[in-house]
Short mmCIF file of C-alpha atoms in Angstrom, two decimals:
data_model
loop_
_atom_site.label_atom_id
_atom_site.label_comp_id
_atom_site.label_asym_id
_atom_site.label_seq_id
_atom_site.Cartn_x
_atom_site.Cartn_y
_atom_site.Cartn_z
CA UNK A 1 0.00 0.00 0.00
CA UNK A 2 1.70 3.43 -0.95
CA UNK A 3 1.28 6.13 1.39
CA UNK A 4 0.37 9.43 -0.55
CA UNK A 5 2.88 11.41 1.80
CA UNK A 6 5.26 10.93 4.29
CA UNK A 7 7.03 13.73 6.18
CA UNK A 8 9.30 14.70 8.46
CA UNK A 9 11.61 17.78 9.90
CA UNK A 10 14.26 18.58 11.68
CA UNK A 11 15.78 21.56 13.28
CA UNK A 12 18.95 22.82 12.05
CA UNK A 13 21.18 24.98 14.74
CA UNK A 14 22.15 28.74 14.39
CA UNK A 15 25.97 28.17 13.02
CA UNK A 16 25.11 25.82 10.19
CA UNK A 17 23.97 26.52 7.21
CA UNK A 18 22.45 23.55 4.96
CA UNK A 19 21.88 23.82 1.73
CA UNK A 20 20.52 21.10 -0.60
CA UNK A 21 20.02 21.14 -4.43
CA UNK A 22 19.42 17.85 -6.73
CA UNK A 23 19.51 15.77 -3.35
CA UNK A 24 23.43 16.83 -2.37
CA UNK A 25 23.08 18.05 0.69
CA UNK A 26 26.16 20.10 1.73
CA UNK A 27 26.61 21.28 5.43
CA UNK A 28 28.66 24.09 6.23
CA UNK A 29 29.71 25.03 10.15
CA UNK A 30 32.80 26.09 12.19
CA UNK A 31 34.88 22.69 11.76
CA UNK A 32 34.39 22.96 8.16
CA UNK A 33 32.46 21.37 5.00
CA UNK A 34 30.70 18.21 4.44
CA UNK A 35 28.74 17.17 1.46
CA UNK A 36 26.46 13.62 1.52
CA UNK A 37 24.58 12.61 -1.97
CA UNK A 38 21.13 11.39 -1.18
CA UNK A 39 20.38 10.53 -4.82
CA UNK A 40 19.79 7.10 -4.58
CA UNK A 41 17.03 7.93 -2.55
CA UNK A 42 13.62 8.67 -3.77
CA UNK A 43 12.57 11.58 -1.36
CA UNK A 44 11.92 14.88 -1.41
CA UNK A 45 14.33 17.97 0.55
CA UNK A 46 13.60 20.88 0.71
CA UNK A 47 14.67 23.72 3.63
CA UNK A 48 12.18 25.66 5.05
CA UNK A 49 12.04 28.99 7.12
CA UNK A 50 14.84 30.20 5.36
CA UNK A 51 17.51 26.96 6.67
CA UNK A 52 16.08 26.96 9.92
CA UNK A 53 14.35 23.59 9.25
CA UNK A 54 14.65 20.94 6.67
CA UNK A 55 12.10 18.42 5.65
CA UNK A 56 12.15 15.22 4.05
CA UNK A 57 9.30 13.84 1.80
CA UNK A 58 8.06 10.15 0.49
CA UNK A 59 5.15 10.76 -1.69
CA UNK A 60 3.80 7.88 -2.75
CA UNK A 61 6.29 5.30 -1.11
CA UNK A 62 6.06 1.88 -0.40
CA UNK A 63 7.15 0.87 3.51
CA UNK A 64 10.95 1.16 2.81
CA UNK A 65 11.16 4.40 1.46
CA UNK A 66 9.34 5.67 4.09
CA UNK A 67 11.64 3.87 6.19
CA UNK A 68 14.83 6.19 4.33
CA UNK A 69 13.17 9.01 5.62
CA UNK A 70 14.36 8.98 9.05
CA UNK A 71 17.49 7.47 8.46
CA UNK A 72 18.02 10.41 5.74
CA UNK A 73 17.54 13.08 8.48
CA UNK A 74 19.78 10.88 10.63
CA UNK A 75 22.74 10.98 8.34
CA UNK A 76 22.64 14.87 7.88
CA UNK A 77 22.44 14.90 11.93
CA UNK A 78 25.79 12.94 11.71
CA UNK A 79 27.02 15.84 9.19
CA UNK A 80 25.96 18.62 11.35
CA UNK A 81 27.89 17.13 14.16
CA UNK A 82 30.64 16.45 12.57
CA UNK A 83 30.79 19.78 11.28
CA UNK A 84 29.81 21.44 14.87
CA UNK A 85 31.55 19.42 17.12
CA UNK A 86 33.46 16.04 15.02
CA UNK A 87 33.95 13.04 16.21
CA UNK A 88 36.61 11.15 18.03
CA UNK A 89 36.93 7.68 18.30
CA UNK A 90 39.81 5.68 20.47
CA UNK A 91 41.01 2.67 20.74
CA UNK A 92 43.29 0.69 22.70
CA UNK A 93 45.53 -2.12 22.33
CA UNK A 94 45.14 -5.36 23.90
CA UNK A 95 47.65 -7.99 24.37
CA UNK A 96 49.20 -10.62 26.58
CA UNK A 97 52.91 -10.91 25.61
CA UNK A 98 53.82 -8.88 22.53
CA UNK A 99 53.99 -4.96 23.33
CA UNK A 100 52.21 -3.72 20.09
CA UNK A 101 54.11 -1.16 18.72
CA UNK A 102 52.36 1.78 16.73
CA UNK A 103 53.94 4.41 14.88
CA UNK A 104 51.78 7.33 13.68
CA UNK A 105 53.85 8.71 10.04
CA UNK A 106 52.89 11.37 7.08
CA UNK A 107 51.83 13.88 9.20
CA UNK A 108 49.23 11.93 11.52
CA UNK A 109 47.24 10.52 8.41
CA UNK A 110 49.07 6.53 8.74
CA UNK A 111 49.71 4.75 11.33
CA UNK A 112 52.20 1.66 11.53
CA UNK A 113 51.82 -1.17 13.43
CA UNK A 114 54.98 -3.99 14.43
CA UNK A 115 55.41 -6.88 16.36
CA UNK A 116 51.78 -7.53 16.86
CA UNK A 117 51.62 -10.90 18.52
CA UNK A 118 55.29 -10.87 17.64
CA UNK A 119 55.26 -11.08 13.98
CA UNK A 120 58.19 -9.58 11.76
CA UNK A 121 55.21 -8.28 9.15
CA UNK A 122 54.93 -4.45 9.69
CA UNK A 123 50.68 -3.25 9.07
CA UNK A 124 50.47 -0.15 7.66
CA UNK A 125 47.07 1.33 7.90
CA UNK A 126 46.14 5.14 6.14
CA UNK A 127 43.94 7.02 7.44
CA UNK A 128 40.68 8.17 4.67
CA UNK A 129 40.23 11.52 3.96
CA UNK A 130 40.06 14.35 6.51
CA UNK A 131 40.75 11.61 9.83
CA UNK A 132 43.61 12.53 11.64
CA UNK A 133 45.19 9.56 14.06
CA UNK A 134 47.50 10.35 17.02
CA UNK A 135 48.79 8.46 20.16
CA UNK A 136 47.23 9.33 23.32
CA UNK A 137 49.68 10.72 25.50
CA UNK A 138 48.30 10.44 29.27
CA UNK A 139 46.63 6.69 28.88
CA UNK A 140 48.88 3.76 27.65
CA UNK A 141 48.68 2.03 24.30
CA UNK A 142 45.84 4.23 23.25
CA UNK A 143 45.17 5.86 19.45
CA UNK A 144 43.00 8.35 19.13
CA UNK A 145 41.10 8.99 15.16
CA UNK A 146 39.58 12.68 14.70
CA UNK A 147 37.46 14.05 11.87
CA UNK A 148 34.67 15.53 10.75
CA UNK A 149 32.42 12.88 8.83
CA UNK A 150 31.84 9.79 10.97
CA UNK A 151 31.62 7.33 8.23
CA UNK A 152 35.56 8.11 7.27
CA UNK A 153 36.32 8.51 10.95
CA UNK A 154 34.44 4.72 11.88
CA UNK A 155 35.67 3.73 9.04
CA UNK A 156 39.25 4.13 9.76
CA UNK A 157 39.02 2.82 13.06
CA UNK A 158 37.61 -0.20 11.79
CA UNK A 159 40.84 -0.86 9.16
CA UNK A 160 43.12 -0.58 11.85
CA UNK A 161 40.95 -3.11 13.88
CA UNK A 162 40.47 -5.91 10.58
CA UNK A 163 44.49 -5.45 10.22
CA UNK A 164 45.29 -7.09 13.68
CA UNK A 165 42.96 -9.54 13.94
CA UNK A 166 44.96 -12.84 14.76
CA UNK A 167 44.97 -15.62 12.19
CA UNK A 168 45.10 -19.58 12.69
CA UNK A 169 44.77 -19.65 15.93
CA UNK A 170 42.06 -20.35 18.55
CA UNK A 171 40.78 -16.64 19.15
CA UNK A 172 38.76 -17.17 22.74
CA UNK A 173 42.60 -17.66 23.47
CA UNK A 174 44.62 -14.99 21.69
CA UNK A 175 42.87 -12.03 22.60
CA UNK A 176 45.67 -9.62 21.46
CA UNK A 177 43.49 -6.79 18.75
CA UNK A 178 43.27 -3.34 18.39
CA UNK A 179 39.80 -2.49 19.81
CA UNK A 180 37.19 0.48 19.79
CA UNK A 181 37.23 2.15 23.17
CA UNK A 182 34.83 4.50 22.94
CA UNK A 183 33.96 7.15 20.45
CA UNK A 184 32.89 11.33 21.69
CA UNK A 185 30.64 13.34 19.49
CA UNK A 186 31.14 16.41 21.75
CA UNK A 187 29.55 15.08 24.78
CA UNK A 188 28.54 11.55 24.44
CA UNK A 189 31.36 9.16 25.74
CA UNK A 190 31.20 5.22 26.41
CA UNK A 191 33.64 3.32 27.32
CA UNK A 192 33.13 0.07 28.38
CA UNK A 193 33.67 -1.83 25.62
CA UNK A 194 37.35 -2.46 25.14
CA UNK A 195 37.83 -2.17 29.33
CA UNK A 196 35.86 -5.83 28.81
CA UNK A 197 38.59 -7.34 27.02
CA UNK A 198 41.05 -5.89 28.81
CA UNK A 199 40.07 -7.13 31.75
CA UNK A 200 39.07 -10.51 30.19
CA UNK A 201 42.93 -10.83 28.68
CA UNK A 202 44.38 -9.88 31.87
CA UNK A 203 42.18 -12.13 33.70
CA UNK A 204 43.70 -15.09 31.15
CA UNK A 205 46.95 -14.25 31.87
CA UNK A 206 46.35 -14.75 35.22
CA UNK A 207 44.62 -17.38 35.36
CA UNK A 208 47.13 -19.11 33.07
CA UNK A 209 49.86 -18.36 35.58
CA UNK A 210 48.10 -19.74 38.55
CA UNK A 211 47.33 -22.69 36.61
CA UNK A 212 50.98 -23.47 35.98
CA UNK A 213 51.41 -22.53 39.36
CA UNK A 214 49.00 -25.09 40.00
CA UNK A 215 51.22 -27.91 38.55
CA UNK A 216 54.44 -25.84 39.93
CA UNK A 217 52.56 -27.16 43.77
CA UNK A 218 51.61 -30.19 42.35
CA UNK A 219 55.11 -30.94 41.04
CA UNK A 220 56.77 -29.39 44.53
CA UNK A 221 54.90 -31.52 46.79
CA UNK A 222 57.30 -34.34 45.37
CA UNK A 223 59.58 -32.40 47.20
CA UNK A 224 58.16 -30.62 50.28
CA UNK A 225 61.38 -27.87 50.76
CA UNK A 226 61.58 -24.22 51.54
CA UNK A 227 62.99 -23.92 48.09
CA UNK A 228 59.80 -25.32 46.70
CA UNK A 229 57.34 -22.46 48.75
CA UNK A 230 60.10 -19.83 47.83
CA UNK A 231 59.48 -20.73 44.45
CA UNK A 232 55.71 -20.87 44.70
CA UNK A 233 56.22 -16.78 45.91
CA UNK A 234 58.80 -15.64 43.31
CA UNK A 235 56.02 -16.99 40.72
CA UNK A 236 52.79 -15.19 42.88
CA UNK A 237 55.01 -12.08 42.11
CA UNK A 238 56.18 -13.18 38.73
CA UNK A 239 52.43 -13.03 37.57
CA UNK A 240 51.00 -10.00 39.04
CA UNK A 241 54.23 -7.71 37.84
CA UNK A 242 53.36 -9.19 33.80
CA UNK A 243 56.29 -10.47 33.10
CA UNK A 244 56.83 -13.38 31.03
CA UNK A 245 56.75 -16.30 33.05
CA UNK A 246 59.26 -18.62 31.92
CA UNK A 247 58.14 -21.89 33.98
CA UNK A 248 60.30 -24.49 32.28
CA UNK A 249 63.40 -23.40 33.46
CA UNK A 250 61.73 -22.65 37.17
CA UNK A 251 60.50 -26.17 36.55
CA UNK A 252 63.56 -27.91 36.63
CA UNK A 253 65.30 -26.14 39.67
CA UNK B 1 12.39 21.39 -6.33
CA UNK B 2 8.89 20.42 -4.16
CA UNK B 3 5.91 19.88 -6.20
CA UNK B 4 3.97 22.85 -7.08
CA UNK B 5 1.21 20.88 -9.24
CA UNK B 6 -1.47 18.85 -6.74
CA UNK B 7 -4.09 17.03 -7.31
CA UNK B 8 -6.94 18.85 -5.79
CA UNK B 9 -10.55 19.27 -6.66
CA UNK B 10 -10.41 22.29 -9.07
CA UNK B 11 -7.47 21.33 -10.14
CA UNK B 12 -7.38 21.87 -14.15
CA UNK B 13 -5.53 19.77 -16.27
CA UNK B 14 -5.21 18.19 -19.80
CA UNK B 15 -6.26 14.82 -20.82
CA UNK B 16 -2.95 13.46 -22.54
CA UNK B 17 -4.11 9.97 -23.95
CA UNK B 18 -7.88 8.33 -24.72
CA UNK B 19 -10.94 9.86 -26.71
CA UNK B 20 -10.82 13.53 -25.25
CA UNK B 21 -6.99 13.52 -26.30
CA UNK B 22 -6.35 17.91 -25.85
CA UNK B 23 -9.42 18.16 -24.24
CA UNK B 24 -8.97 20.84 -20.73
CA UNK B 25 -10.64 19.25 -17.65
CA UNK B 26 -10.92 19.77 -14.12
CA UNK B 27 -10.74 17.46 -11.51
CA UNK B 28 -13.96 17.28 -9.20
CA UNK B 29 -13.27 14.28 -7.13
CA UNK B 30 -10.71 11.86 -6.14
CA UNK B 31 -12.32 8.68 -6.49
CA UNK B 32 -8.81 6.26 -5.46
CA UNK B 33 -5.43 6.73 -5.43
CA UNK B 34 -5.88 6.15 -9.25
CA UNK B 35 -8.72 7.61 -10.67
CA UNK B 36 -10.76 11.30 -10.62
CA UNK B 37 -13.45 11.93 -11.45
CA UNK B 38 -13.23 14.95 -14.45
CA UNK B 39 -15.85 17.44 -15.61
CA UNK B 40 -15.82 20.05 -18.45
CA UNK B 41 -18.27 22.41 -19.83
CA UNK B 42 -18.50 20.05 -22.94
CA UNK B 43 -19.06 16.63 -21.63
CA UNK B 44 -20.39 14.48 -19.62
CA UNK B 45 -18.88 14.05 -15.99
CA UNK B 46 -16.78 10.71 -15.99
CA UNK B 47 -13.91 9.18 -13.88
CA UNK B 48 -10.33 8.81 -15.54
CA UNK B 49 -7.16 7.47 -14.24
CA UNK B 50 -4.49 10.02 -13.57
CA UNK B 51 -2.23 8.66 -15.81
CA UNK B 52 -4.42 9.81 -18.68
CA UNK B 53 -3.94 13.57 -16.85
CA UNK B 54 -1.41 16.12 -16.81
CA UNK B 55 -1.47 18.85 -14.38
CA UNK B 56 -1.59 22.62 -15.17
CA UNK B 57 -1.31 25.40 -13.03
CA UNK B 58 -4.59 26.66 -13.43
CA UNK B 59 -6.88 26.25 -9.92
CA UNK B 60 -10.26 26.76 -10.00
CA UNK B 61 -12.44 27.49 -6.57
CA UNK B 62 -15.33 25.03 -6.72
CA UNK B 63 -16.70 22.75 -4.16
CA UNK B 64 -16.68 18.63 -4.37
CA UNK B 65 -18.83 18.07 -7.73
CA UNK B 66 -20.62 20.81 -8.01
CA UNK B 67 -23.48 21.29 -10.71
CA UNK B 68 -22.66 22.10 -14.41
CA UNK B 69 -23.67 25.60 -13.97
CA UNK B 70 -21.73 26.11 -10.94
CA UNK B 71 -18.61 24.33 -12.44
CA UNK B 72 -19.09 26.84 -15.72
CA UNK B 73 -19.41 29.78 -13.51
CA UNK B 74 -16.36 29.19 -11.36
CA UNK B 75 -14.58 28.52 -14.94
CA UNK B 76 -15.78 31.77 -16.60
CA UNK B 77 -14.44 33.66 -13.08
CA UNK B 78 -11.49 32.46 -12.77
CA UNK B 79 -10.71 33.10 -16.84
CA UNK B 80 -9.68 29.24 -17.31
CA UNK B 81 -9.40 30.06 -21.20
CA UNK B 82 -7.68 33.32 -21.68
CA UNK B 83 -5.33 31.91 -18.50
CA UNK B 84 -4.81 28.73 -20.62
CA UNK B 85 -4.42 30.32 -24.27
CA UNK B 86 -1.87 32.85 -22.67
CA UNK B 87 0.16 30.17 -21.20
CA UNK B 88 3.25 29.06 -23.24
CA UNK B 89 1.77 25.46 -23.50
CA UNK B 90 -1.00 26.29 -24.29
CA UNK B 91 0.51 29.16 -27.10
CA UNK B 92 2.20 25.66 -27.83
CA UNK B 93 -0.96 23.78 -28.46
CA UNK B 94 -2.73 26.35 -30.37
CA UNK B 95 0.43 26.44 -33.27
CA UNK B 96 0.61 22.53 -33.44
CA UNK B 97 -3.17 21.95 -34.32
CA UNK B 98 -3.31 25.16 -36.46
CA UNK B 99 -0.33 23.43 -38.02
CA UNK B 100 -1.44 20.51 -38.58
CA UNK B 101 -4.50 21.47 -40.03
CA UNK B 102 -3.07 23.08 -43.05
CA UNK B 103 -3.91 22.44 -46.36
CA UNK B 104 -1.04 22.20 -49.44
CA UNK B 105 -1.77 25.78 -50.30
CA UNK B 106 -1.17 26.75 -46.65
CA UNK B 107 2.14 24.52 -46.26
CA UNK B 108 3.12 26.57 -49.80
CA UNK B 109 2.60 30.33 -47.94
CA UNK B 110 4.64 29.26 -45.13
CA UNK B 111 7.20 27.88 -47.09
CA UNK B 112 7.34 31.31 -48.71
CA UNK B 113 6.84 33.33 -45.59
CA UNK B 114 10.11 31.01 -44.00
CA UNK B 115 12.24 31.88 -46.99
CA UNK B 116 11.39 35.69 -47.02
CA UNK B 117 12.59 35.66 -42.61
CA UNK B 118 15.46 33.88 -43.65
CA UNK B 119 16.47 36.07 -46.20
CA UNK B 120 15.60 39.16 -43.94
CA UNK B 121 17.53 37.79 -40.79
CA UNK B 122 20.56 36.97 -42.98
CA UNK B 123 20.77 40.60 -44.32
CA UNK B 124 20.87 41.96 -40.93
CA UNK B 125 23.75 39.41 -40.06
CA UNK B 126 26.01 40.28 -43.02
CA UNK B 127 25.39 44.07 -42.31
CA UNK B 128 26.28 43.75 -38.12
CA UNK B 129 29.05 41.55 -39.69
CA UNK B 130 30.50 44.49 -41.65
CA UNK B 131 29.91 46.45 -38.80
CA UNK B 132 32.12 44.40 -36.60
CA UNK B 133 35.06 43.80 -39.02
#
């Protein structure tokens, strides 16, 4: 059943100014300029009260283009807060042995990454158009992306993510990655995401060294000796200061 | 870029395709999302799909099917023909059917009357030419 017309509007603040011809709707504000092409859509713009408002149109449209009307108003949202405040996204890195080593080149636009999970190949991600990357300075193994659109900005958070995933291996066990922290549009903030895994690998970790310290008892009680508890201590310490616990050669004292 | 053109009762428009091909009607109820129903001063009050329509921008003031001689009135006050015959499609309209009712004799004059413009307009050219040079 087509619906003869479907409407809706949307306020547009004081230091933007829309304007929209042939369905390109260009947004212009203090951060700069950012142009989205709605012509694959079949609806209707058109600004009223002289850019104050904008309203989107469906005449005659079936249940999914009346559906693109929201999400049409939703995407120039996007561009009016990318051009008012932008959008930062960060990300942290998460892993168990291997420091991952990130080095931001060409003028924050790439970013480099080594020795993820130890390998000798080097990932070099570039950043798309207008995102600029940079290395947090206060919080540890953290990359910040900023831009203006959020597509480009998600986008390129979302490379660097796909290029360290971890390959041939069992991945509820290698947990090293490059995850999404948390992204800001101005205001908004949540970070819980990537705190999960952190947690979760350094909950591993530990658990995998009190395991093995597990069979270190087990093995000791063989031979019940001061050594033996001073050994069970060293290893206590061994796992909470993240070092690389090299058991073997503890093994055979 | 909105529309401008709605379908409205007193809404005028042309029948593009069927019997009353050219003919000017105005919409005096929406019978579906498909159909009208059309009246003019000429015929007989009948629904047509609104395919078979296109829109002008002449708008009449009449109430949901009103009576022939309201309909006529509302026509004659709001100058539906001088409005239409003024308008550049209608202008339009007027040339193609007096064209193409023209007899041999009349396709002969014209051919003349083109030949005589052309020969005028080019004489003007070659002199602003001169001018110019």
């Amino acid at each position: 059943m087509k619906t003869i017309l479907a409407s809706e509007t949307m306020d547009i603040p004081e230091e933007v100014t829309v304007q929209v011809a042939a369905k390109v709707v260009t947004v212009e504000g203090p951060r700069g300029k950012l142009t989205r092409n709605f012509k694959h859509l079949n609806l209707d713009f058109q600004l009223l009260e002289g850019g104050r408002k904008l309203q989107v149109d469906a005449w005659f449209g079936t249940r999914r283009t009346m559906a693109a009307i929201r999400t049409a108003i939703s995407h120039v949202q996007n561009l009016i807060t990318g051009v008012t405040k932008g959008y930062r996204y960060r990300m942290r890195f998460v892993y168990a042995h291997f420091p991952i080593n990130a080095s931001i080149t060409n003028s924050n636009t790439a970013i480099e990454i080594r020795n993820f999970l130890g390998e000798k190949k080097v990932r070099k991600v570039d950043m798309l158009d207008g995102v600029t990357i940079l290395r947090s300075e206060k919080v540890k193994d953290e990359l910040i992306l900023d831009g203006n659109d959020v597509e480009l900005v998600s986008r390129s958070a979302a490379l660097i993510n796909q290029k360290c995933h971890v390959k041939k291996k069992d991945i509820r066990k290698f947990l090293d990655a490059s995850l999404l922290l948390g992204f800001l549009a101005g205001e908004s903030h949540c970070s819980w995401l990537a705190s999960i895994a952190l947690l979760l690998a350094r909950v591993v970790r530990i658990w995998d060294r009190w395991r093995l310290v597990g069979e270190l008892l087990l093995a000791s009680a063989w031979r019940p000796r001061m050594e033996t508890l001073d050994l069970i201590s060293t290893n206590a310490l061994v796992s909470c200061s993240k070092q690389p616990l090299r058991l073997h050669s503890l093994l055979f004292m | 870029m909105p529309f401008k053109r709605f379908v409205e009762i007193g809404r005028v428009a042309l029948v593009n395709y069927g019997k009353d091909y050219g003919r000017l009607v105005v919409i005096v109820d929406v019978v579906d999302q498909n159909r009208a129903l059309i009246d003019a001063p000429d015929m007989v009050r009948c629904q047509i799909n609104f395919k078979r329509l296109s829109l002008t921008d002449i708008k009449i003031d009449i109430k949901r099917v009103p009576k022939k001689t309201t309909l006529i009135k509302a026509m004659e006050d709001a100058d539906v023909k001088n409005k239409w015959e003024n308008s550049s499609w209608g202008k339009k309209l007027i040339v193609q059917k007096r064209r193409a009712s023209l007899n041999d004799f009349d396709r002969f004059k014209v051919m003349l009357a083109r030949i005589k413009r052309g020969g005028a307009i080019r004489q003007e050219l070659a002199k602003l030419k001169k001018a110019a040079a």
